[in-house]
Coordinates of C-alpha atoms in Angstrom, one line a residue:
Chain A
M1 CA 1.2 -42.0 -16.4
A2 CA 0.5 -40.4 -19.8
G3 CA -2.9 -39.3 -18.6
E4 CA -1.4 -37.7 -15.6
K5 CA 1.1 -35.9 -17.7
G6 CA -1.6 -34.7 -20.0
G7 CA -3.5 -33.4 -17.0
K8 CA -0.5 -31.6 -15.8
E9 CA 0.0 -30.0 -19.2
A10 CA -3.6 -29.0 -19.4
A11 CA -3.3 -27.5 -15.9
A12 CA -0.2 -25.6 -17.0
G13 CA -2.1 -24.5 -20.2
S14 CA -5.1 -23.2 -18.3
R15 CA -2.8 -21.5 -15.8
F16 CA -1.2 -19.7 -18.8
L17 CA -4.6 -18.8 -20.1
A18 CA -5.5 -17.5 -16.7
L19 CA -2.3 -15.4 -16.8
L20 CA -3.2 -14.0 -20.1
K21 CA -6.8 -13.2 -19.0
R22 CA -5.6 -11.6 -15.8
N23 CA -3.2 -9.4 -17.8
R24 CA -5.3 -8.8 -20.9
A25 CA -4.9 -5.1 -20.8
L26 CA -1.2 -5.7 -20.5
L27 CA -1.3 -8.0 -23.4
I28 CA -3.0 -5.5 -25.7
F29 CA -0.5 -2.9 -24.7
F30 CA 2.3 -5.4 -25.3
L31 CA 1.1 -5.9 -28.8
F32 CA 0.9 -2.2 -29.3
I33 CA 4.5 -1.8 -28.2
L34 CA 5.6 -4.8 -30.3
V35 CA 4.3 -3.4 -33.6
M36 CA 5.1 0.2 -32.8
P37 CA 8.3 0.3 -35.0
L38 CA 6.1 -0.7 -38.0
W39 CA 4.3 2.6 -38.1
A40 CA 6.5 4.8 -36.0
E41 CA 9.0 5.6 -38.8
N42 CA 6.2 6.9 -41.0
V43 CA 4.6 8.9 -38.3
Y44 CA 8.0 10.4 -37.6
K45 CA 8.2 11.5 -41.2
T46 CA 4.8 13.1 -41.2
I47 CA 4.4 14.7 -37.8
S48 CA 8.0 14.9 -36.6
L49 CA 7.1 12.9 -33.5
D50 CA 9.6 10.2 -33.0
F51 CA 7.5 7.6 -31.2
V52 CA 10.2 4.9 -30.7
F53 CA 12.7 7.4 -29.5
I54 CA 10.3 9.0 -27.0
M55 CA 8.8 5.7 -25.9
R56 CA 12.2 4.6 -24.7
L57 CA 12.1 7.5 -22.3
V58 CA 8.5 6.7 -21.4
G59 CA 9.7 3.3 -20.5
V60 CA 12.4 4.6 -18.2
Y61 CA 10.1 7.0 -16.4
T62 CA 7.5 4.3 -16.1
I63 CA 9.9 2.2 -14.1
A64 CA 10.6 5.1 -11.7
A65 CA 7.0 6.1 -11.5
V66 CA 5.8 2.6 -10.8
G67 CA 8.3 2.4 -7.9
L68 CA 7.1 5.7 -6.5
N69 CA 3.5 4.5 -6.9
L70 CA 4.1 1.5 -4.8
L71 CA 5.5 3.8 -2.1
M72 CA 3.1 6.7 -2.4
G73 CA -0.1 5.3 -4.1
Y74 CA -0.2 2.0 -2.3
A75 CA 1.7 2.5 1.0
G76 CA 0.7 6.2 1.3
Q77 CA 4.2 7.5 2.0
V78 CA 4.6 10.7 0.0
S79 CA 8.1 11.0 -1.3
L80 CA 9.7 13.8 -3.2
G81 CA 13.0 11.9 -3.4
Q82 CA 12.5 9.6 -6.3
G83 CA 14.8 11.8 -8.4
A84 CA 17.6 11.2 -5.9
F85 CA 17.5 7.5 -6.4
F86 CA 17.2 8.0 -10.2
G87 CA 20.3 10.2 -10.1
I88 CA 22.2 7.8 -7.9
G89 CA 21.3 4.9 -10.2
A90 CA 22.3 7.0 -13.3
Y91 CA 25.7 8.0 -11.8
T92 CA 26.4 4.5 -10.5
S93 CA 25.9 2.9 -13.9
A94 CA 27.6 5.7 -15.7
L95 CA 30.7 5.6 -13.6
L96 CA 31.0 1.9 -13.5
T97 CA 30.6 1.5 -17.3
L98 CA 32.6 4.6 -18.3
K99 CA 35.4 4.7 -15.7
A100 CA 35.7 1.1 -14.5
G101 CA 34.8 -0.5 -17.8
F102 CA 32.0 -2.7 -16.5
P103 CA 29.5 -4.2 -19.0
V104 CA 26.4 -2.0 -19.3
W105 CA 24.2 -4.7 -17.7
V106 CA 26.4 -5.1 -14.7
G107 CA 26.4 -1.3 -14.3
I108 CA 22.6 -1.3 -14.4
A109 CA 22.4 -4.2 -11.9
L110 CA 24.8 -2.4 -9.6
A111 CA 22.8 0.8 -10.0
I112 CA 19.8 -1.0 -8.6
A113 CA 21.9 -2.4 -5.7
V114 CA 23.5 1.0 -4.8
S115 CA 20.2 2.8 -4.9
A116 CA 18.5 0.2 -2.8
L117 CA 21.4 0.4 -0.3
F118 CA 21.1 4.2 -0.2
G119 CA 17.4 3.6 0.4
I120 CA 18.2 1.4 3.4
L121 CA 20.6 4.0 4.7
V122 CA 18.0 6.8 4.6
A123 CA 15.0 4.6 5.6
P124 CA 14.8 6.2 9.1
V125 CA 13.1 9.2 7.4
L126 CA 10.0 6.9 7.2
R127 CA 9.4 7.6 10.9
L128 CA 8.1 10.9 9.7
K129 CA 4.6 11.1 8.4
G130 CA 2.7 13.1 5.8
H131 CA 4.0 16.5 5.0
Y132 CA 7.0 16.0 7.2
L133 CA 8.1 12.9 5.2
A134 CA 7.5 14.8 2.0
M135 CA 9.8 17.6 3.3
A136 CA 12.5 15.2 4.5
T137 CA 12.6 13.4 1.1
L138 CA 12.6 16.7 -0.7
G139 CA 15.7 17.5 1.4
L140 CA 17.2 14.2 0.4
A141 CA 16.7 15.0 -3.3
I142 CA 18.5 18.3 -2.8
I143 CA 21.4 16.8 -0.8
V144 CA 22.0 14.1 -3.4
F145 CA 21.9 16.8 -6.2
V146 CA 24.5 18.9 -4.4
F147 CA 26.7 15.9 -3.8
L148 CA 26.6 14.9 -7.5
R149 CA 27.5 18.5 -8.4
E150 CA 30.2 19.0 -5.9
M151 CA 32.0 15.7 -5.8
T152 CA 33.9 16.7 -8.9
W153 CA 36.7 14.2 -8.4
L154 CA 34.2 11.5 -9.1
T155 CA 31.3 13.0 -11.0
E156 CA 33.1 15.8 -13.0
G157 CA 30.5 18.1 -11.5
N158 CA 28.6 20.3 -13.9
F159 CA 30.7 19.2 -16.8
G160 CA 28.8 15.9 -16.6
L161 CA 29.9 12.5 -17.9
S162 CA 29.9 11.9 -21.6
G163 CA 30.5 8.9 -23.7
I164 CA 28.7 6.5 -21.5
P165 CA 28.5 3.1 -23.2
S166 CA 25.1 2.8 -24.7
L167 CA 22.4 0.2 -23.7
N168 CA 22.8 -3.0 -25.7
L169 CA 22.2 -6.7 -25.5
P170 CA 23.9 -8.2 -22.4
F171 CA 27.6 -8.7 -22.6
T172 CA 27.8 -8.0 -26.4
S173 CA 28.1 -5.0 -28.5
I174 CA 25.8 -5.8 -31.4
T175 CA 25.1 -2.6 -33.2
G176 CA 23.7 -4.0 -36.4
F177 CA 20.3 -5.0 -35.1
D178 CA 18.0 -5.5 -38.0
L179 CA 14.3 -5.9 -37.7
P180 CA 13.1 -8.1 -40.4
F181 CA 9.9 -6.1 -40.9
I182 CA 11.5 -2.8 -41.3
K183 CA 12.2 -2.3 -45.0
D184 CA 14.2 0.9 -44.7
K185 CA 17.5 -0.3 -43.4
A186 CA 18.9 3.1 -43.3
Q187 CA 17.4 4.0 -39.9
R188 CA 18.7 3.5 -36.5
P189 CA 18.9 -0.2 -35.5
E190 CA 20.3 0.5 -32.1
L191 CA 17.3 2.7 -31.3
Y192 CA 14.9 -0.2 -31.9
L193 CA 17.0 -2.6 -30.0
Q194 CA 17.0 -0.3 -27.0
F195 CA 13.3 0.3 -27.4
Y196 CA 12.6 -3.4 -27.1
L197 CA 15.1 -4.0 -24.3
I198 CA 13.6 -1.2 -22.2
W199 CA 10.1 -2.3 -22.8
I200 CA 10.9 -5.9 -21.9
I201 CA 12.2 -4.6 -18.6
V202 CA 9.2 -2.3 -18.2
F203 CA 6.8 -5.2 -18.8
A204 CA 8.6 -7.4 -16.3
A205 CA 8.5 -4.6 -13.7
L206 CA 4.8 -3.9 -14.4
I207 CA 3.8 -7.6 -14.1
L208 CA 5.8 -8.1 -11.0
C209 CA 4.5 -5.0 -9.3
S210 CA 0.9 -5.8 -10.3
N211 CA 1.3 -9.3 -8.8
L212 CA 2.8 -7.7 -5.7
V213 CA 0.0 -5.3 -5.1
R214 CA -2.6 -8.1 -5.5
S215 CA -0.9 -10.2 -2.8
R216 CA -0.6 -10.4 0.9
V217 CA 2.2 -7.8 0.8
G218 CA 0.1 -5.4 -1.3
R219 CA -2.8 -5.7 1.0
S220 CA -0.6 -5.0 4.0
M221 CA 0.7 -1.9 2.2
R222 CA -2.8 -0.6 1.5
A223 CA -3.8 -1.4 5.0
L224 CA -1.1 0.6 6.6
H225 CA -1.9 3.4 4.2
Q226 CA -5.5 3.5 5.5
S227 CA -4.8 3.0 9.2
E228 CA -1.4 2.3 10.6
V229 CA -2.8 1.6 14.1
A230 CA -5.2 -1.0 12.7
A231 CA -2.7 -2.6 10.4
E232 CA -0.2 -3.0 13.3
A233 CA -3.0 -4.4 15.5
M234 CA -3.8 -6.9 12.7
G235 CA -0.2 -8.2 13.0
V236 CA 1.4 -6.2 10.2
N237 CA 4.9 -5.0 11.1
V238 CA 4.2 -1.5 9.9
S239 CA 7.7 0.0 10.1
A240 CA 9.4 -3.0 8.6
Q241 CA 6.9 -3.1 5.8
K242 CA 7.3 0.7 5.1
I243 CA 11.1 0.3 4.9
K244 CA 10.8 -2.7 2.5
V245 CA 8.5 -0.7 0.1
F246 CA 10.7 2.3 0.3
V247 CA 13.8 0.2 -0.6
L248 CA 11.9 -1.4 -3.5
S249 CA 10.8 2.0 -4.7
A250 CA 14.4 3.2 -4.4
A251 CA 15.7 0.1 -6.3
L252 CA 13.2 0.8 -9.2
G253 CA 14.3 4.4 -9.2
G254 CA 17.9 3.2 -9.5
L255 CA 17.0 0.8 -12.3
A256 CA 15.4 3.6 -14.2
G257 CA 18.4 5.9 -13.6
G258 CA 20.8 3.2 -14.6
I259 CA 19.0 2.6 -17.9
Y260 CA 18.7 6.4 -18.5
A261 CA 22.4 7.0 -18.2
N262 CA 23.2 4.3 -20.7
L263 CA 20.5 5.5 -23.0
Q264 CA 21.5 9.1 -23.1
G265 CA 25.2 8.6 -23.2
Y266 CA 25.6 11.9 -21.3
I267 CA 24.5 12.9 -17.8
D268 CA 25.1 15.9 -15.6
P269 CA 23.8 16.7 -12.2
N270 CA 21.2 19.2 -13.5
M271 CA 19.2 16.3 -14.9
F272 CA 18.6 15.1 -11.4
T273 CA 17.3 18.1 -9.6
I274 CA 14.2 18.3 -7.5
T275 CA 12.4 19.0 -10.8
L276 CA 12.9 15.4 -11.8
S277 CA 11.4 14.2 -8.4
I278 CA 8.4 16.5 -9.0
S279 CA 7.8 15.3 -12.6
V280 CA 7.9 11.6 -11.4
L281 CA 5.5 12.5 -8.7
T282 CA 3.3 14.3 -11.3
M283 CA 3.4 11.1 -13.4
V284 CA 2.1 9.1 -10.5
V285 CA -0.6 11.6 -9.6
I286 CA -2.0 12.2 -13.1
G287 CA -1.6 8.5 -14.0
G288 CA -3.4 7.5 -10.9
M289 CA -2.4 6.6 -7.3
E290 CA -2.9 3.0 -6.5
S291 CA -2.7 2.1 -10.2
I292 CA 0.1 0.2 -11.7
W293 CA -1.1 1.2 -15.2
G294 CA -1.3 4.8 -14.2
A295 CA 2.5 4.9 -14.2
V296 CA 2.6 4.2 -17.9
A297 CA -0.1 6.7 -18.7
G298 CA 1.5 9.4 -16.4
A299 CA 4.9 8.8 -17.8
A300 CA 3.6 9.0 -21.4
V301 CA 1.8 12.2 -20.8
I302 CA 4.6 14.0 -19.1
T303 CA 7.2 12.7 -21.6
F304 CA 5.3 13.4 -24.7
L305 CA 4.1 16.8 -23.8
P306 CA 7.3 18.7 -24.3
K307 CA 8.1 16.7 -27.4
M308 CA 4.8 17.6 -28.9
V309 CA 5.2 21.3 -28.1
E310 CA 8.6 21.0 -29.7
A311 CA 7.0 19.5 -32.8
I312 CA 4.2 22.1 -33.2
P313 CA 6.4 24.6 -35.1
K314 CA 7.1 21.9 -37.7
W315 CA 3.4 21.3 -38.2
V316 CA 2.3 24.9 -38.6
G317 CA 4.5 27.4 -40.3
D318 CA 3.9 30.4 -38.1
A319 CA 3.8 28.9 -34.6
P320 CA 3.7 31.5 -31.9
K321 CA 7.1 32.4 -30.4
W322 CA 6.2 31.5 -26.9
L323 CA 5.9 27.8 -27.8
E324 CA 9.6 27.7 -28.6
R325 CA 10.4 28.8 -25.0
Y326 CA 8.3 26.0 -23.6
S327 CA 11.1 24.5 -21.5
N328 CA 11.3 27.8 -19.6
Y329 CA 7.8 27.5 -18.2
E330 CA 7.4 23.7 -18.3
G331 CA 7.2 23.7 -14.5
I332 CA 4.1 25.9 -14.6
V333 CA 2.5 23.6 -17.1
F334 CA 3.2 20.5 -14.9
G335 CA 1.8 22.4 -11.9
L336 CA -1.3 23.3 -13.8
I337 CA -1.8 19.7 -15.0
L338 CA -1.3 18.5 -11.4
V339 CA -3.9 21.0 -10.1
L340 CA -6.4 20.2 -12.8
T341 CA -6.0 16.5 -12.3
M342 CA -6.5 16.8 -8.6
I343 CA -9.7 18.8 -9.2
F344 CA -11.3 16.9 -12.0
M345 CA -9.8 13.4 -11.8
P346 CA -8.5 13.0 -8.3
S347 CA -8.0 9.3 -9.0
G348 CA -5.8 9.9 -12.0
I349 CA -6.4 9.6 -15.8
T350 CA -6.6 5.8 -16.0
K351 CA -9.3 5.5 -13.3
G352 CA -10.8 8.8 -14.3
L353 CA -11.3 7.8 -17.9
S354 CA -12.6 4.3 -17.1
D355 CA -15.0 6.0 -14.7
L356 CA -16.2 8.4 -17.4
V357 CA -16.8 5.4 -19.7
R358 CA -18.8 3.7 -17.0
L359 CA -20.7 6.9 -16.3
R360 CA -21.5 7.3 -20.0
R361 CA -23.0 3.9 -20.2
S362 CA -24.8 4.3 -16.9
P363 CA -28.6 4.7 -17.3
F364 CA -28.7 7.0 -14.2
V365 CA -26.5 10.1 -14.1
N366 CA -25.5 11.0 -17.5
P367 CA -24.0 14.5 -18.2
F368 CA -23.1 13.5 -21.7
R369 CA -26.6 12.8 -23.0
R370 CA -28.7 15.7 -23.8
K371 CA -31.9 15.9 -21.9
A372 CA -34.9 14.8 -23.9
V373 CA -36.9 17.9 -23.0
E374 CA -34.9 21.1 -22.6
Chain B
M1 CA -27.7 -19.6 31.6
S2 CA -24.3 -19.9 30.1
R3 CA -22.5 -18.6 33.1
E4 CA -22.3 -22.1 34.5
S5 CA -21.2 -23.7 31.3
R6 CA -17.6 -22.7 31.1
P7 CA -15.6 -24.9 28.8
D8 CA -12.6 -25.1 31.2
G9 CA -14.8 -26.3 34.0
G10 CA -13.6 -23.5 36.2
A11 CA -10.0 -24.6 36.2
N12 CA -9.0 -21.0 37.0
V13 CA -6.2 -20.8 34.5
A14 CA -5.1 -17.2 34.2
L15 CA -4.6 -16.6 30.5
L16 CA -3.8 -13.0 30.9
E17 CA -2.7 -11.2 34.0
A18 CA -2.2 -7.5 34.5
M19 CA -0.2 -6.5 37.5
S20 CA -0.4 -3.0 38.9
L21 CA -0.5 -1.3 35.6
T22 CA 0.0 2.4 35.8
K23 CA 0.0 5.0 33.0
T24 CA 0.0 8.7 33.5
F25 CA -0.4 11.4 30.8
G26 CA 1.2 14.7 32.0
G27 CA 0.5 14.1 35.6
L28 CA -3.0 12.7 35.1
A29 CA -3.2 9.1 35.9
A30 CA -5.3 7.5 33.1
V31 CA -4.7 4.0 34.6
K32 CA -3.6 3.6 38.2
D33 CA -2.4 0.4 39.8
V34 CA -4.8 -1.8 37.9
S35 CA -4.4 -5.6 38.5
F36 CA -6.7 -8.3 37.2
K37 CA -6.7 -11.8 35.9
V38 CA -8.6 -13.2 32.9
E39 CA -9.3 -16.9 33.0
S40 CA -9.1 -18.9 29.9
G41 CA -12.5 -19.3 28.2
S42 CA -14.3 -16.6 30.2
I43 CA -16.0 -13.4 29.1
K44 CA -14.8 -10.5 31.2
A45 CA -16.4 -7.1 31.0
I46 CA -14.7 -3.8 31.9
I47 CA -17.1 -1.0 32.6
G48 CA -16.9 2.5 33.9
P49 CA -17.9 6.0 33.1
N50 CA -16.4 7.8 30.2
G51 CA -12.7 8.7 30.7
A52 CA -12.3 5.9 33.3
G53 CA -9.3 4.6 31.4
K54 CA -10.8 1.6 29.7
T55 CA -9.4 2.3 26.2
T56 CA -6.0 3.3 27.7
L57 CA -6.0 -0.1 29.5
Y58 CA -6.5 -1.7 26.1
D59 CA -3.7 0.3 24.6
L60 CA -1.4 -0.9 27.4
L61 CA -2.4 -4.5 26.9
T62 CA -1.8 -4.4 23.2
G63 CA 1.5 -2.5 23.3
I64 CA 0.3 0.8 21.8
Y65 CA 1.4 2.5 25.0
L66 CA 4.1 1.4 27.3
P67 CA 3.0 1.3 31.0
D68 CA 4.9 3.5 33.4
E69 CA 4.8 0.7 35.9
G70 CA 3.5 -2.8 36.1
S71 CA 3.5 -5.8 33.8
V72 CA 1.2 -7.8 31.6
V73 CA 1.7 -11.6 31.6
F74 CA 0.1 -13.5 28.8
Q75 CA 0.4 -17.3 28.8
G76 CA 3.2 -17.0 31.3
R77 CA 5.1 -14.5 29.3
D78 CA 5.7 -10.8 30.1
I79 CA 4.6 -9.0 27.0
V80 CA 5.4 -5.4 28.1
G81 CA 7.7 -3.9 25.6
L82 CA 6.7 -6.0 22.7
A83 CA 5.5 -4.3 19.6
T84 CA 1.8 -4.3 18.9
H85 CA 2.2 -6.7 15.9
E86 CA 4.2 -9.1 18.0
I87 CA 1.5 -9.1 20.7
T88 CA -1.1 -9.8 18.0
A89 CA 1.0 -12.7 16.7
L90 CA 1.1 -14.1 20.3
G91 CA -2.7 -14.2 20.3
I92 CA -4.2 -10.9 21.6
A93 CA -6.4 -9.2 19.1
R94 CA -8.5 -6.1 19.5
T95 CA -11.2 -3.9 17.9
F96 CA -11.4 -0.2 18.1
Q97 CA -13.9 2.1 19.8
T98 CA -13.8 4.4 16.8
I99 CA -14.0 2.1 13.8
R100 CA -10.7 1.7 12.2
L101 CA -11.4 -0.5 9.2
F102 CA -9.5 -0.2 5.9
P103 CA -12.4 1.6 4.2
E104 CA -11.0 1.5 0.7
M105 CA -10.5 -2.2 0.8
T106 CA -13.1 -4.8 0.3
V107 CA -14.7 -6.7 3.2
I108 CA -12.8 -9.9 2.5
E109 CA -9.5 -8.0 2.0
N110 CA -10.0 -6.5 5.5
V111 CA -10.2 -9.9 6.9
M112 CA -7.3 -11.2 4.9
V113 CA -5.1 -8.5 6.4
G114 CA -6.1 -10.1 9.8
L115 CA -4.5 -13.3 8.5
H116 CA -1.3 -11.5 7.7
H117 CA 0.9 -13.1 10.4
H118 CA -0.4 -16.5 9.6
T119 CA 1.1 -16.4 6.2
R120 CA 4.7 -16.0 5.1
A121 CA 5.0 -15.0 1.4
G122 CA 7.3 -12.0 1.2
F123 CA 7.9 -9.5 -1.6
V124 CA 9.8 -11.9 -3.9
K125 CA 7.4 -14.8 -3.7
S126 CA 4.4 -12.5 -4.0
A127 CA 5.8 -10.7 -7.0
F128 CA 6.6 -14.0 -8.8
R129 CA 3.3 -15.6 -7.7
A130 CA 5.3 -18.6 -6.3
P131 CA 3.2 -21.7 -5.9
S132 CA 3.5 -21.5 -2.1
A133 CA 2.3 -17.9 -2.2
M134 CA -0.7 -18.9 -4.4
R135 CA -1.6 -21.7 -2.0
E136 CA -1.5 -19.3 0.9
E137 CA -3.6 -16.8 -1.1
A138 CA -6.2 -19.5 -1.7
W139 CA -6.1 -20.5 1.9
M140 CA -6.5 -16.9 3.1
R141 CA -9.6 -16.4 0.8
E142 CA -11.2 -19.6 2.1
E143 CA -10.4 -18.9 5.7
S144 CA -11.7 -15.3 5.4
L145 CA -15.0 -16.5 3.9
R146 CA -15.3 -18.9 6.8
I147 CA -14.7 -16.1 9.3
L148 CA -17.1 -13.7 7.4
D149 CA -19.7 -16.4 7.7
I150 CA -19.4 -16.4 11.5
A151 CA -20.0 -12.7 11.5
G152 CA -22.8 -13.0 8.9
L153 CA -21.0 -10.9 6.4
E154 CA -20.3 -13.4 3.7
M155 CA -22.7 -11.7 1.3
Q156 CA -20.8 -8.5 1.6
A157 CA -17.4 -10.0 0.9
D158 CA -16.6 -8.0 -2.3
N159 CA -18.1 -4.7 -1.2
L160 CA -15.9 -1.9 0.0
A161 CA -15.6 -1.9 3.8
G162 CA -16.4 1.8 3.9
S163 CA -19.7 1.3 2.1
L164 CA -21.1 -1.0 4.8
P165 CA -23.8 0.2 7.2
F166 CA -22.4 1.1 10.6
G167 CA -23.5 -2.0 12.4
Q168 CA -21.9 -4.3 9.8
Q169 CA -18.7 -2.2 10.1
R170 CA -18.6 -3.0 13.8
L171 CA -19.1 -6.7 13.0
L172 CA -16.4 -6.6 10.4
E173 CA -14.0 -5.2 13.0
V174 CA -14.8 -8.2 15.1
A175 CA -14.4 -10.5 12.1
R176 CA -11.1 -8.9 11.2
A177 CA -9.7 -9.3 14.7
L178 CA -10.9 -12.9 14.8
A179 CA -8.9 -13.6 11.6
T180 CA -5.7 -13.1 13.6
K181 CA -6.8 -16.3 15.5
P182 CA -6.5 -14.8 18.9
R183 CA -6.5 -16.6 22.2
I184 CA -8.0 -13.5 23.7
L185 CA -10.1 -10.9 22.0
L186 CA -10.4 -7.3 23.3
L187 CA -13.6 -5.7 22.2
D188 CA -13.8 -1.9 22.6
E189 CA -17.4 -0.8 22.9
P190 CA -18.6 -3.2 20.1
A191 CA -22.2 -2.4 20.7
S192 CA -22.0 1.4 20.6
G193 CA -24.1 2.7 17.7
L194 CA -25.8 -0.7 17.2
N195 CA -29.6 -1.0 17.4
A196 CA -31.2 -3.6 19.7
Y197 CA -31.4 -6.3 17.1
E198 CA -27.7 -5.8 16.1
T199 CA -26.7 -5.8 19.7
S200 CA -28.3 -9.2 20.4
E201 CA -26.7 -10.5 17.3
L202 CA -23.4 -9.3 18.6
G203 CA -24.1 -11.1 21.8
E204 CA -24.7 -14.3 19.9
I205 CA -21.4 -13.9 18.1
I206 CA -19.5 -13.3 21.3
Y207 CA -21.0 -16.5 22.7
R208 CA -20.0 -18.4 19.6
L209 CA -16.4 -17.0 20.0
R210 CA -16.4 -18.3 23.6
D211 CA -17.5 -21.7 22.3
M212 CA -14.6 -21.6 19.8
G213 CA -12.2 -21.2 22.7
V214 CA -11.6 -17.5 22.4
T215 CA -11.5 -15.6 25.7
V216 CA -13.2 -12.3 25.5
I217 CA -12.6 -9.0 27.3
L218 CA -15.4 -6.6 26.6
V219 CA -15.4 -2.8 27.2
E220 CA -19.0 -1.8 26.9
H221 CA -21.5 0.8 28.0
D222 CA -24.6 -1.3 27.1
M223 CA -25.3 -2.7 30.5
G224 CA -27.9 -5.1 29.2
L225 CA -25.3 -6.8 27.0
V226 CA -22.7 -6.8 29.8
M227 CA -24.9 -8.3 32.4
R228 CA -26.3 -10.9 30.0
I229 CA -23.1 -12.3 28.6
S230 CA -20.2 -11.7 31.0
H231 CA -18.9 -14.0 33.7
E232 CA -17.0 -11.3 35.5
V233 CA -17.2 -7.6 35.6
L234 CA -14.5 -5.1 36.4
V235 CA -15.4 -1.5 37.2
L236 CA -13.0 1.3 36.6
D237 CA -13.4 4.8 37.7
Y238 CA -10.7 7.5 37.3
G239 CA -8.2 4.8 36.3
E240 CA -8.7 2.7 39.4
I241 CA -10.5 -0.5 40.0
I242 CA -13.5 0.2 42.2
A243 CA -15.2 -3.2 42.0
E244 CA -14.8 -6.6 40.6
G245 CA -17.2 -9.6 40.7
T246 CA -20.0 -11.4 39.0
P247 CA -22.6 -9.3 37.2
D248 CA -25.0 -9.8 40.1
E249 CA -22.5 -8.6 42.7
I250 CA -21.7 -5.6 40.6
K251 CA -25.4 -4.6 40.1
G252 CA -25.8 -4.2 43.8
D253 CA -22.4 -2.6 44.6
P254 CA -22.9 0.9 46.1
R255 CA -19.5 2.1 44.8
V256 CA -20.5 1.3 41.3
I257 CA -23.9 3.0 41.6
E258 CA -22.0 6.0 43.0
A259 CA -19.6 6.1 40.2
Y260 CA -22.3 6.0 37.6
L261 CA -25.0 8.1 39.3
G262 CA -23.0 10.2 41.7
S263 CA -23.2 9.7 45.5
E264 CA -26.4 10.0 47.3
L265 CA -27.0 13.3 49.2
D266 CA -23.6 14.6 48.9

């Protein structure tokens, strides 16, 4: 009896070890996130880059990007509509918490549900393929934006919604969240709490999605991406599978939006224009299609970029004037990044960089090593 | 030699029956009033010049196209109107004339997709790695290796399907179709592009399938292979059946010779 129990425990232990081994990259990143507040405050003081603050947003965008990556990277259905689901999630949670007085976490849960429901409603667009699907989802993003702006009786239109209850521990309103290892108690406890809450959700989403893509379901998604006819002939219900991925992607978009609203405390329709869809798409592409990790990298690059440009004038006294007007031409920069990524790292930065490392170690082709005889 | 050794002992059970199938594309009849029966455990070849409607016939049998007229009865059930994946689940699998593997997936993953409808784990169970999903996953891997072994591809299991040499890609298509555990397997020119050695290997595999109880329909241009392995041959020309019989009967049929070589002294 005891031996059996011991065996069971050992099995559970080795399963846990296997889990850690399988997700070791995730584990390293988890530790990185865990200790971030230890050094972030000092970094903020020196280079005016508020890591904890920005990383909350990175987390939010990661969720939206990982959702889009399932749909676009794995299942091959290009969507320019992720911003729409993000917006619907944001408004659902904002309205429910602000006007109906729901707890924040209920608001966010319902944001997921409403976005998913909307995804089911518009799922027939998946009958379209390739560019046509991209166009249709683009239209979707624009329609949702117009609705958010014009339904003033509900959304207050361009005035936006302000005073949205902020993200907190479930069903409580703890604001005095002290981290034992932060000596300077003067800074923003709520920020750290939100940072950890968001990243717990992000890690959960990343782990679940990476499990999913390595399963039967993930294989069927990749199969229908590569040949719909063959996938169907192998017994995969292609149209049903597409709809399921689309709805999951919408739900993740809604989750991201819901968190976003409760994080910012203020939303207006102009946050959820087609630009948002395009930046989420940029995150997926530069992070890497068919890469769960790419979503984090892509979201980090796209979110940090404007903040860094913003911080440059604080580093150097006489920063050129055009840097201050960065937000005016941010779209051009994104476009440029997108084009350069497609040319030089078509599989995204995560795969692109790991390939570079492999290439550098390779004894064969090695552009990095100088030729012995010039 | 094997033509006499049918496992069903010639019980003449029609596993699949096509009844006056017709399909026209813009006035052109690709398949016209085609009826035939396939007996359980047999190997039936469908031959005919290019454009005779062989692939269209396959597309009708597997639900990719709806026939304009006629019906397909499989194991006593009319399958016209069912979706392709439903037909696959009933037990009709196919390969493609132009190779349609999943090139960016590994060889074993390709076969595992073929096992899709034999497994149940959905989004939630897969995402949470539920024990039942994990058991299925282990079973799929084991089963796929077994199937790859039949096709002689087990050494290639972890290579990308797109990186295989052409002949092995053809074999992988067969292996992947086999993974759906079909009662009847439709092979669409499996020997095209194969060299003599690979073709004879393919013939061996088809025999082995027959011994496993899989009925085979074979569309093929390699007459050597067709005449060697099939029990019955059906000849199509311009979408119509012009002859049906044993390989020996077909070889001497003047209509067949005419279809292939043109009529004498026209």
